[in-house]
């Protein structure tokens, strides 16, 4: 059996709640039966089902309740002592303090865990909070990380400006060309005893490059690295990197497709194993970048319509990409659903649909791009993506403006590139 298949077998057992976990709540028989049914249910059924929380009164509410409490009443001193030691107490509330855990955020997190088919999820105050929690949770002074480009501008900034301040080295890889010798060549980048993480975005922001996640996962297994992917541009509807590719960690900026309405800032960290889940809990608890109950409620509500929204995103983006691809004033279109895309076959194998993002180069350079985005009538000029609006932006001056022109052009982010988040009915 291939190592990836072995990992997948382990993943199936990891999805089951571990009753010995210090963070997982005791579950009722009714909940266990429901979760067993949901494991084999359609994506939309899993998405609309409220996340489980073992908390009196919480289970009977149909929508996810907002528990606006910073702290929680304890039964006795021993109850508080056990929770402070991160041990659950049979038959008693598992909640101590909302920086550690909150019923509303835990419910939304369990929705994501269910969709990703993973061990557990932490919610963060932003996508960047999720990214920084993962990086600083896994890396220490003297360590080394391998990063596939392109990545979001904020991610590039923390990798290039912040990690070196802490004595952490970064190797950038710009290779998405179906390289048959990729495993051998990437293995040469691993520094024995120092390389700890291999990081990627797929699809990549903003050029929609596709990383071979099975290859990244295999590289991680071979060299004992933690494999991490930012799957924001896909959402769990379009790909599940842990369940299907054996990745270790999946990050989302939940401000995008997960929330889906441009009304919240949030991030998530989903882990394949309990060890990673606990590691990120410790980091998040101390750094404090947690998601509050009100935003957690909005996120939980947004996830319930993820299925229908992503179906529309995927369909309309394909139509827009095909239209732009035949337009005389467009030089190049970046969309994995086009057969000309260099990783089209990989995207077809790895994803269910190709996502709602389309990027393209306007003939006439940066000035032509500015003229286009400033004169659209219905499409909104704004950063971010994944909401019910169709948004447009110019990466070289906006989302990736903090990346030098030289570094941008190395990964195909030219001044004439325009990024479009599509949703309008066509």
Short mmCIF file of C-alpha atoms in Angstrom, two decimals:
data_model
loop_
_atom_site.label_atom_id
_atom_site.label_comp_id
_atom_site.label_asym_id
_atom_site.label_seq_id
_atom_site.Cartn_x
_atom_site.Cartn_y
_atom_site.Cartn_z
CA UNK A 1 0.00 0.00 0.00
CA UNK A 2 1.26 3.47 -0.93
CA UNK A 3 2.25 5.72 1.99
CA UNK A 4 -0.45 8.22 1.00
CA UNK A 5 -3.06 5.44 1.13
CA UNK A 6 -1.79 4.47 4.57
CA UNK A 7 -2.17 8.08 5.69
CA UNK A 8 -5.71 8.09 4.34
CA UNK A 9 -6.51 4.97 6.36
CA UNK A 10 -5.20 6.72 9.46
CA UNK A 11 -7.26 9.77 8.57
CA UNK A 12 -10.45 7.77 8.65
CA UNK A 13 -9.77 6.79 12.23
CA UNK A 14 -8.59 10.28 13.16
CA UNK A 15 -11.94 11.75 12.13
CA UNK A 16 -13.63 9.82 14.95
CA UNK A 17 -13.71 11.80 18.23
CA UNK A 18 -11.15 10.51 20.70
CA UNK A 19 -12.79 10.09 24.11
CA UNK A 20 -9.40 10.40 25.80
CA UNK A 21 -8.64 13.79 24.25
CA UNK A 22 -8.12 16.60 26.73
CA UNK A 23 -10.00 19.00 24.42
CA UNK A 24 -12.84 16.93 22.96
CA UNK A 25 -16.12 17.01 24.85
CA UNK A 26 -18.00 13.96 26.04
CA UNK A 27 -20.68 13.27 23.44
CA UNK A 28 -24.14 11.88 23.94
CA UNK A 29 -25.30 8.72 22.25
CA UNK A 30 -27.76 10.73 20.18
CA UNK A 31 -25.01 13.06 18.95
CA UNK A 32 -22.70 10.15 18.13
CA UNK A 33 -25.41 8.55 16.02
CA UNK A 34 -26.08 11.84 14.23
CA UNK A 35 -22.39 12.37 13.45
CA UNK A 36 -22.10 8.83 12.13
CA UNK A 37 -24.97 9.51 9.72
CA UNK A 38 -23.53 12.89 8.69
CA UNK A 39 -20.18 11.32 7.77
CA UNK A 40 -21.84 9.72 4.76
CA UNK A 41 -24.30 12.53 4.03
CA UNK A 42 -24.21 14.99 1.13
CA UNK A 43 -21.98 18.05 1.61
CA UNK A 44 -24.99 20.38 1.91
CA UNK A 45 -26.52 18.23 4.67
CA UNK A 46 -23.27 18.29 6.63
CA UNK A 47 -22.92 22.05 6.10
CA UNK A 48 -26.40 23.00 7.39
CA UNK A 49 -26.24 20.76 10.47
CA UNK A 50 -25.37 22.74 13.59
CA UNK A 51 -22.00 21.98 15.18
CA UNK A 52 -22.25 20.00 18.40
CA UNK A 53 -21.44 21.53 21.79
CA UNK A 54 -21.85 19.67 25.09
CA UNK A 55 -23.53 22.50 26.98
CA UNK A 56 -26.85 22.62 28.78
CA UNK A 57 -29.51 24.35 26.69
CA UNK A 58 -27.24 24.74 23.65
CA UNK A 59 -28.25 21.51 21.94
CA UNK A 60 -31.99 22.25 21.77
CA UNK A 61 -31.68 25.60 19.97
CA UNK A 62 -32.15 25.18 16.23
CA UNK A 63 -29.72 27.93 15.06
CA UNK A 64 -26.35 28.35 16.73
CA UNK A 65 -26.89 30.44 19.91
CA UNK A 66 -24.64 33.41 20.71
CA UNK A 67 -23.04 32.84 24.10
CA UNK A 68 -21.74 36.33 24.93
CA UNK A 69 -19.88 35.34 28.05
CA UNK A 70 -16.22 35.98 28.80
CA UNK A 71 -16.16 33.50 31.69
CA UNK A 72 -18.25 30.57 32.98
CA UNK A 73 -19.60 29.57 36.37
CA UNK A 74 -17.87 26.58 37.97
CA UNK A 75 -19.42 23.89 40.16
CA UNK A 76 -16.55 23.84 42.63
CA UNK A 77 -12.81 24.49 42.96
CA UNK A 78 -11.91 21.05 41.67
CA UNK A 79 -13.98 21.70 38.52
CA UNK A 80 -11.97 24.88 37.87
CA UNK A 81 -8.68 23.16 38.65
CA UNK A 82 -9.37 20.32 36.22
CA UNK A 83 -10.37 22.68 33.40
CA UNK A 84 -7.30 24.86 34.08
CA UNK A 85 -5.21 21.72 33.64
CA UNK A 86 -7.04 21.13 30.33
CA UNK A 87 -8.89 18.07 31.63
CA UNK A 88 -12.61 17.58 31.11
CA UNK A 89 -14.85 16.67 34.05
CA UNK A 90 -17.52 14.05 33.40
CA UNK A 91 -21.00 15.53 33.53
CA UNK A 92 -19.84 19.12 34.00
CA UNK A 93 -19.43 22.13 31.73
CA UNK A 94 -16.22 22.04 29.65
CA UNK A 95 -15.98 25.84 29.49
CA UNK A 96 -13.69 27.93 31.67
CA UNK A 97 -12.87 31.18 29.82
CA UNK A 98 -13.72 32.29 26.30
CA UNK A 99 -10.12 32.89 25.27
CA UNK A 100 -9.76 29.14 25.75
CA UNK A 101 -13.10 28.04 24.35
CA UNK A 102 -16.61 29.37 23.85
CA UNK A 103 -19.75 27.36 23.00
CA UNK A 104 -20.58 29.47 19.93
CA UNK A 105 -17.07 29.36 18.47
CA UNK A 106 -16.76 25.66 19.29
CA UNK A 107 -19.98 24.94 17.42
CA UNK A 108 -18.80 26.80 14.30
CA UNK A 109 -15.40 25.10 14.53
CA UNK A 110 -17.03 21.67 14.63
CA UNK A 111 -18.92 22.49 11.43
CA UNK A 112 -15.60 23.09 9.65
CA UNK A 113 -14.07 19.94 11.14
CA UNK A 114 -16.99 17.94 9.81
CA UNK A 115 -16.65 19.38 6.30
CA UNK A 116 -12.86 18.92 6.21
CA UNK A 117 -13.16 15.38 7.67
CA UNK A 118 -10.38 16.07 10.15
CA UNK A 119 -9.59 15.81 13.87
CA UNK A 120 -10.35 19.33 15.05
CA UNK A 121 -10.53 23.04 14.21
CA UNK A 122 -9.62 26.27 16.00
CA UNK A 123 -11.20 29.58 15.04
CA UNK A 124 -9.06 32.72 14.92
CA UNK A 125 -9.74 36.45 14.77
CA UNK A 126 -8.56 36.64 11.13
CA UNK A 127 -6.96 34.60 8.39
CA UNK A 128 -3.60 36.17 9.27
CA UNK A 129 -4.12 35.19 12.94
CA UNK A 130 -4.58 31.60 11.74
CA UNK A 131 -1.47 31.76 9.55
CA UNK A 132 0.73 33.31 12.25
CA UNK A 133 -0.55 30.85 14.88
CA UNK A 134 0.40 27.93 12.64
CA UNK A 135 3.82 29.32 11.70
CA UNK A 136 4.86 30.28 15.22
CA UNK A 137 3.29 27.14 16.63
CA UNK A 138 5.43 24.92 14.41
CA UNK A 139 8.68 26.89 13.98
CA UNK A 140 11.42 27.97 16.38
CA UNK A 141 14.77 29.72 16.11
CA UNK A 142 17.07 27.83 13.73
CA UNK A 143 14.24 26.07 11.90
CA UNK A 144 13.61 26.14 8.15
CA UNK A 145 10.40 26.24 6.08
CA UNK A 146 9.79 25.49 2.38
CA UNK A 147 7.13 27.69 0.77
CA UNK A 148 5.46 27.27 -2.61
CA UNK A 149 4.71 30.59 -4.28
CA UNK A 150 2.66 32.59 -4.95
CA UNK A 151 1.07 33.34 -1.60
CA UNK A 152 -1.17 36.11 -0.29
CA UNK A 153 0.66 39.41 0.24
CA UNK A 154 0.23 39.35 4.02
CA UNK A 155 1.55 35.79 4.13
CA UNK A 156 4.54 36.81 2.01
CA UNK A 157 5.20 39.69 4.40
CA UNK A 158 5.22 37.54 7.54
CA UNK A 159 7.41 34.92 5.85
CA UNK A 160 9.91 37.39 4.39
CA UNK A 161 9.98 40.07 7.11
CA UNK A 162 8.93 38.48 10.40
CA UNK A 163 10.23 34.90 10.42
CA UNK A 164 13.85 35.95 9.70
CA UNK A 165 13.69 38.23 12.77
CA UNK A 166 13.23 35.07 14.83
CA UNK A 167 16.07 33.18 13.16
CA UNK A 168 13.83 31.11 10.89
CA UNK A 169 14.96 30.55 7.29
CA UNK A 170 12.62 30.41 4.31
CA UNK A 171 13.16 28.71 0.93
CA UNK A 172 10.81 29.82 -1.84
CA UNK A 173 9.74 27.39 -4.57
CA UNK A 174 8.17 28.62 -7.80
CA UNK A 175 7.55 25.43 -9.71
CA UNK A 176 4.05 24.48 -10.85
CA UNK A 177 4.94 22.92 -14.20
CA UNK A 178 4.09 19.22 -13.78
CA UNK A 179 7.71 18.39 -13.04
CA UNK A 180 8.17 14.57 -13.20
CA UNK A 181 11.27 14.85 -10.97
CA UNK A 182 9.58 17.08 -8.42
CA UNK A 183 9.90 14.71 -5.44
CA UNK A 184 13.62 14.27 -5.99
CA UNK A 185 14.24 17.99 -6.56
CA UNK A 186 12.12 19.17 -3.62
CA UNK A 187 13.81 16.62 -1.35
CA UNK A 188 17.12 18.38 -2.03
CA UNK A 189 15.68 21.52 -0.43
CA UNK A 190 15.12 19.75 2.89
CA UNK A 191 17.77 20.54 5.50
CA UNK A 192 18.07 17.56 7.81
CA UNK A 193 17.21 18.46 11.38
CA UNK A 194 16.13 22.00 10.47
CA UNK A 195 13.31 21.84 7.91
CA UNK A 196 10.05 21.47 9.83
CA UNK A 197 7.25 22.73 7.56
CA UNK A 198 6.26 22.70 3.89
CA UNK A 199 3.69 25.40 3.11
CA UNK A 200 1.53 26.15 0.09
CA UNK A 201 -1.59 27.91 -1.15
CA UNK A 202 -3.79 26.04 -3.58
CA UNK A 203 -5.22 27.64 -5.59
CA UNK A 204 -2.55 30.30 -5.23
CA UNK A 205 -3.36 33.97 -4.76
CA UNK A 206 -3.68 35.66 -7.24
CA UNK A 207 -2.49 33.58 -10.22
CA UNK A 208 -4.63 30.51 -9.44
CA UNK A 209 -1.66 28.16 -9.61
CA UNK A 210 -2.40 24.64 -8.33
CA UNK A 211 -0.06 22.79 -5.98
CA UNK A 212 0.06 19.00 -6.14
CA UNK A 213 -1.10 18.37 -2.58
CA UNK A 214 -0.54 14.61 -2.80
CA UNK A 215 3.08 15.35 -3.66
CA UNK A 216 3.42 17.86 -0.82
CA UNK A 217 1.87 15.39 1.60
CA UNK A 218 4.21 12.64 0.41
CA UNK A 219 7.19 14.97 0.81
CA UNK A 220 6.08 15.68 4.35
CA UNK A 221 5.77 11.97 5.13
CA UNK A 222 9.15 11.16 3.61
CA UNK A 223 11.02 13.85 5.55
CA UNK A 224 8.86 14.11 8.68
CA UNK A 225 7.63 17.61 7.85
CA UNK A 226 4.29 19.19 8.73
CA UNK A 227 2.43 19.86 5.48
CA UNK A 228 0.28 22.99 5.53
CA UNK A 229 -2.05 24.39 2.87
CA UNK A 230 -4.01 27.61 2.77
CA UNK A 231 -7.18 26.42 1.04
CA UNK A 232 -9.05 29.75 1.19
CA UNK A 233 -9.51 30.04 -2.59
CA UNK A 234 -11.13 26.60 -2.72
CA UNK A 235 -13.22 26.20 0.49
CA UNK A 236 -14.06 22.71 1.81
CA UNK A 237 -16.76 22.46 -0.86
CA UNK A 238 -14.16 22.43 -3.63
CA UNK A 239 -11.36 20.48 -1.95
CA UNK A 240 -10.64 18.65 1.32
CA UNK A 241 -6.82 18.43 1.50
CA UNK A 242 -6.66 16.42 4.74
CA UNK A 243 -9.21 13.79 3.78
CA UNK A 244 -8.23 13.35 0.12
CA UNK A 245 -4.52 14.22 0.03
CA UNK A 246 -3.21 13.44 3.52
CA UNK A 247 -2.20 17.02 4.34
CA UNK A 248 -1.57 17.78 8.01
CA UNK A 249 -3.02 21.28 8.39
CA UNK A 250 -5.58 23.31 6.44
CA UNK A 251 -5.93 27.08 6.91
CA UNK A 252 -8.85 29.24 5.78
CA UNK A 253 -9.50 32.93 5.83
CA UNK A 254 -13.12 32.46 6.86
CA UNK A 255 -13.78 36.10 5.96
CA UNK A 256 -14.08 34.78 2.41
CA UNK A 257 -16.16 31.83 1.20
CA UNK A 258 -16.91 30.35 4.63
CA UNK A 259 -18.58 33.51 5.96
CA UNK A 260 -19.72 34.38 2.46
CA UNK A 261 -21.28 37.80 3.09
CA UNK A 262 -18.35 40.23 3.52
CA UNK A 263 -19.48 40.97 7.09
CA UNK A 264 -16.91 39.27 9.31
CA UNK A 265 -13.16 38.79 9.76
CA UNK A 266 -12.18 35.27 10.81
CA UNK A 267 -9.72 32.45 10.22
CA UNK A 268 -9.55 28.72 10.91
CA UNK A 269 -6.90 26.08 11.57
CA UNK A 270 -7.94 22.48 10.94
CA UNK A 271 -5.61 19.66 11.98
CA UNK A 272 -5.33 16.03 10.95
CA UNK A 273 -4.09 14.84 14.36
CA UNK A 274 -4.73 15.53 18.02
CA UNK A 275 -1.07 16.44 18.61
CA UNK A 276 -1.22 19.29 16.10
CA UNK A 277 -4.60 20.39 17.39
CA UNK A 278 -3.22 20.65 20.94
CA UNK A 279 -0.12 22.48 19.77
CA UNK A 280 -2.17 25.17 18.04
CA UNK A 281 -4.49 25.43 21.04
CA UNK A 282 -1.54 26.30 23.27
CA UNK A 283 -0.25 28.88 20.80
CA UNK A 284 -3.68 30.43 20.25
CA UNK A 285 -4.48 30.49 23.96
CA UNK A 286 -1.29 32.45 24.72
CA UNK A 287 -1.24 34.73 21.66
CA UNK A 288 -4.95 35.39 22.12
CA UNK A 289 -6.07 35.73 18.49
CA UNK A 290 -9.37 33.92 19.09
CA UNK A 291 -12.72 34.52 17.41
CA UNK A 292 -15.50 36.07 19.51
CA UNK A 293 -19.03 34.63 19.80
CA UNK A 294 -20.77 37.19 17.56
CA UNK A 295 -18.43 36.60 14.60
CA UNK A 296 -18.56 32.86 15.32
CA UNK A 297 -22.35 33.03 14.97
CA UNK A 298 -22.06 34.81 11.61
CA UNK A 299 -19.54 32.22 10.46
CA UNK A 300 -21.74 29.31 11.53
CA UNK A 301 -24.65 30.85 9.65
CA UNK A 302 -22.56 31.46 6.54
CA UNK A 303 -21.31 27.88 6.42
CA UNK A 304 -24.88 26.63 6.16
CA UNK A 305 -25.21 28.13 2.66
CA UNK A 306 -21.68 27.27 1.51
CA UNK A 307 -22.92 24.48 -0.75
CA UNK A 308 -25.32 26.57 -2.82
CA UNK A 309 -23.01 29.59 -2.95
CA UNK A 310 -19.97 27.62 -4.09
CA UNK A 311 -21.96 25.88 -6.80
CA UNK A 312 -22.82 29.32 -8.18
CA UNK A 313 -19.28 30.67 -7.70
CA UNK A 314 -17.81 27.72 -9.59
CA UNK A 315 -20.30 27.88 -12.43
CA UNK A 316 -20.13 31.62 -13.00
CA UNK A 317 -16.34 31.82 -12.75
CA UNK A 318 -16.07 29.23 -15.51
CA UNK A 319 -18.37 31.28 -17.74
CA UNK A 320 -16.50 34.52 -17.00
CA UNK A 321 -13.12 32.87 -17.65
CA UNK A 322 -14.31 31.53 -21.01
CA UNK A 323 -15.69 34.95 -21.98
CA UNK A 324 -12.45 36.76 -21.04
CA UNK A 325 -10.38 34.11 -22.79
CA UNK A 326 -11.94 35.08 -26.12
CA UNK A 327 -11.85 38.86 -25.59
CA UNK A 328 -9.54 40.87 -27.84
CA UNK A 329 -8.41 43.22 -25.04
CA UNK A 330 -7.33 40.43 -22.68
CA UNK A 331 -3.83 39.00 -23.07
CA UNK A 332 -4.05 36.05 -20.68
CA UNK A 333 -6.58 34.39 -18.38
CA UNK A 334 -5.68 32.45 -15.23
CA UNK A 335 -8.36 29.92 -14.28
CA UNK A 336 -7.88 26.21 -13.48
CA UNK A 337 -11.10 25.34 -15.30
CA UNK A 338 -9.63 26.35 -18.67
CA UNK A 339 -7.91 23.52 -20.51
CA UNK A 340 -4.99 25.85 -21.32
CA UNK A 341 -4.21 26.26 -17.60
CA UNK A 342 -0.91 24.42 -16.94
CA UNK A 343 -2.38 22.51 -13.99
CA UNK A 344 -5.85 21.93 -15.43
CA UNK A 345 -5.57 18.14 -15.21
CA UNK A 346 -4.23 18.32 -11.65
CA UNK A 347 -7.05 20.68 -10.62
CA UNK A 348 -9.62 18.34 -12.18
CA UNK A 349 -8.22 15.41 -10.21
CA UNK A 350 -7.72 17.30 -6.94
CA UNK A 351 -10.77 19.58 -6.80
CA UNK A 352 -14.56 19.45 -7.19
CA UNK A 353 -15.00 22.47 -9.43
CA UNK A 354 -12.40 25.16 -9.94
CA UNK A 355 -13.44 27.93 -7.55
CA UNK A 356 -14.91 31.40 -7.97
CA UNK A 357 -11.71 33.38 -8.62
CA UNK A 358 -10.53 34.47 -12.07
CA UNK A 359 -7.40 36.50 -12.81
CA UNK A 360 -6.44 38.01 -16.16
CA UNK A 361 -3.95 40.37 -17.79
CA UNK A 362 -5.33 43.40 -19.57
CA UNK A 363 -3.75 44.46 -22.84
CA UNK A 364 -2.12 47.86 -22.30
CA UNK A 365 -0.39 47.25 -18.96
CA UNK A 366 -0.98 48.84 -15.59
CA UNK A 367 -2.76 51.95 -16.88
CA UNK A 368 -5.22 49.88 -18.89
CA UNK A 369 -5.87 47.79 -15.79
CA UNK A 370 -6.55 50.87 -13.66
CA UNK A 371 -8.88 52.27 -16.31
CA UNK A 372 -10.83 49.01 -16.36
CA UNK A 373 -11.31 48.57 -12.61
CA UNK A 374 -12.20 52.23 -12.06
CA UNK A 375 -14.91 52.28 -14.74
CA UNK A 376 -16.94 49.16 -13.96
CA UNK A 377 -20.59 49.90 -13.16
CA UNK A 378 -21.86 46.88 -11.21
CA UNK A 379 -18.67 45.11 -10.16
CA UNK A 380 -17.24 46.61 -6.95
CA UNK A 381 -13.62 47.76 -6.66
CA UNK A 382 -12.53 46.21 -3.36
CA UNK A 383 -10.10 43.70 -1.90
CA UNK A 384 -11.22 40.39 -0.38
CA UNK A 385 -13.40 37.78 -2.07
CA UNK A 386 -15.97 35.08 -1.59
CA UNK A 387 -18.96 37.25 -0.71
CA UNK A 388 -22.25 37.64 -2.55
CA UNK A 389 -20.87 40.65 -4.43
CA UNK A 390 -18.62 40.44 -7.49
CA UNK A 391 -15.37 42.20 -6.56
CA UNK A 392 -12.38 43.32 -8.62
CA UNK A 393 -8.90 44.47 -7.59
CA UNK A 394 -5.41 45.04 -8.99
CA UNK A 395 -2.95 42.81 -7.07
CA UNK A 396 0.22 44.75 -7.94
CA UNK A 397 -1.09 47.90 -6.25
CA UNK A 398 -3.43 46.39 -3.66
CA UNK A 399 -3.31 42.85 -2.18
CA UNK A 400 0.32 42.29 -3.21
CA UNK A 401 1.54 45.89 -3.13
CA UNK A 402 3.79 45.07 -0.17
CA UNK A 403 5.70 42.54 -2.31
CA UNK A 404 8.52 44.01 -4.40
CA UNK A 405 8.01 44.26 -8.16
CA UNK A 406 10.90 41.83 -8.73
CA UNK A 407 9.39 39.22 -6.40
CA UNK A 408 5.92 39.71 -7.86
CA UNK A 409 7.05 39.21 -11.43
CA UNK A 410 8.99 36.05 -10.49
CA UNK A 411 5.67 34.38 -9.67
CA UNK A 412 3.67 35.87 -12.54
CA UNK A 413 2.04 38.83 -10.77
CA UNK A 414 2.49 41.44 -13.47
CA UNK A 415 1.29 45.05 -13.25
CA UNK A 416 -1.49 44.36 -15.75
CA UNK A 417 -2.95 41.49 -13.70
CA UNK A 418 -6.55 41.90 -12.48
CA UNK A 419 -8.22 39.63 -9.91
CA UNK A 420 -11.97 39.00 -10.01
CA UNK A 421 -14.20 37.34 -7.40
CA UNK A 422 -17.36 36.27 -9.20
CA UNK A 423 -20.91 35.56 -8.06
CA UNK A 424 -23.46 37.51 -10.13
CA UNK A 425 -26.05 35.27 -11.78
CA UNK A 426 -25.29 34.82 -15.46
#
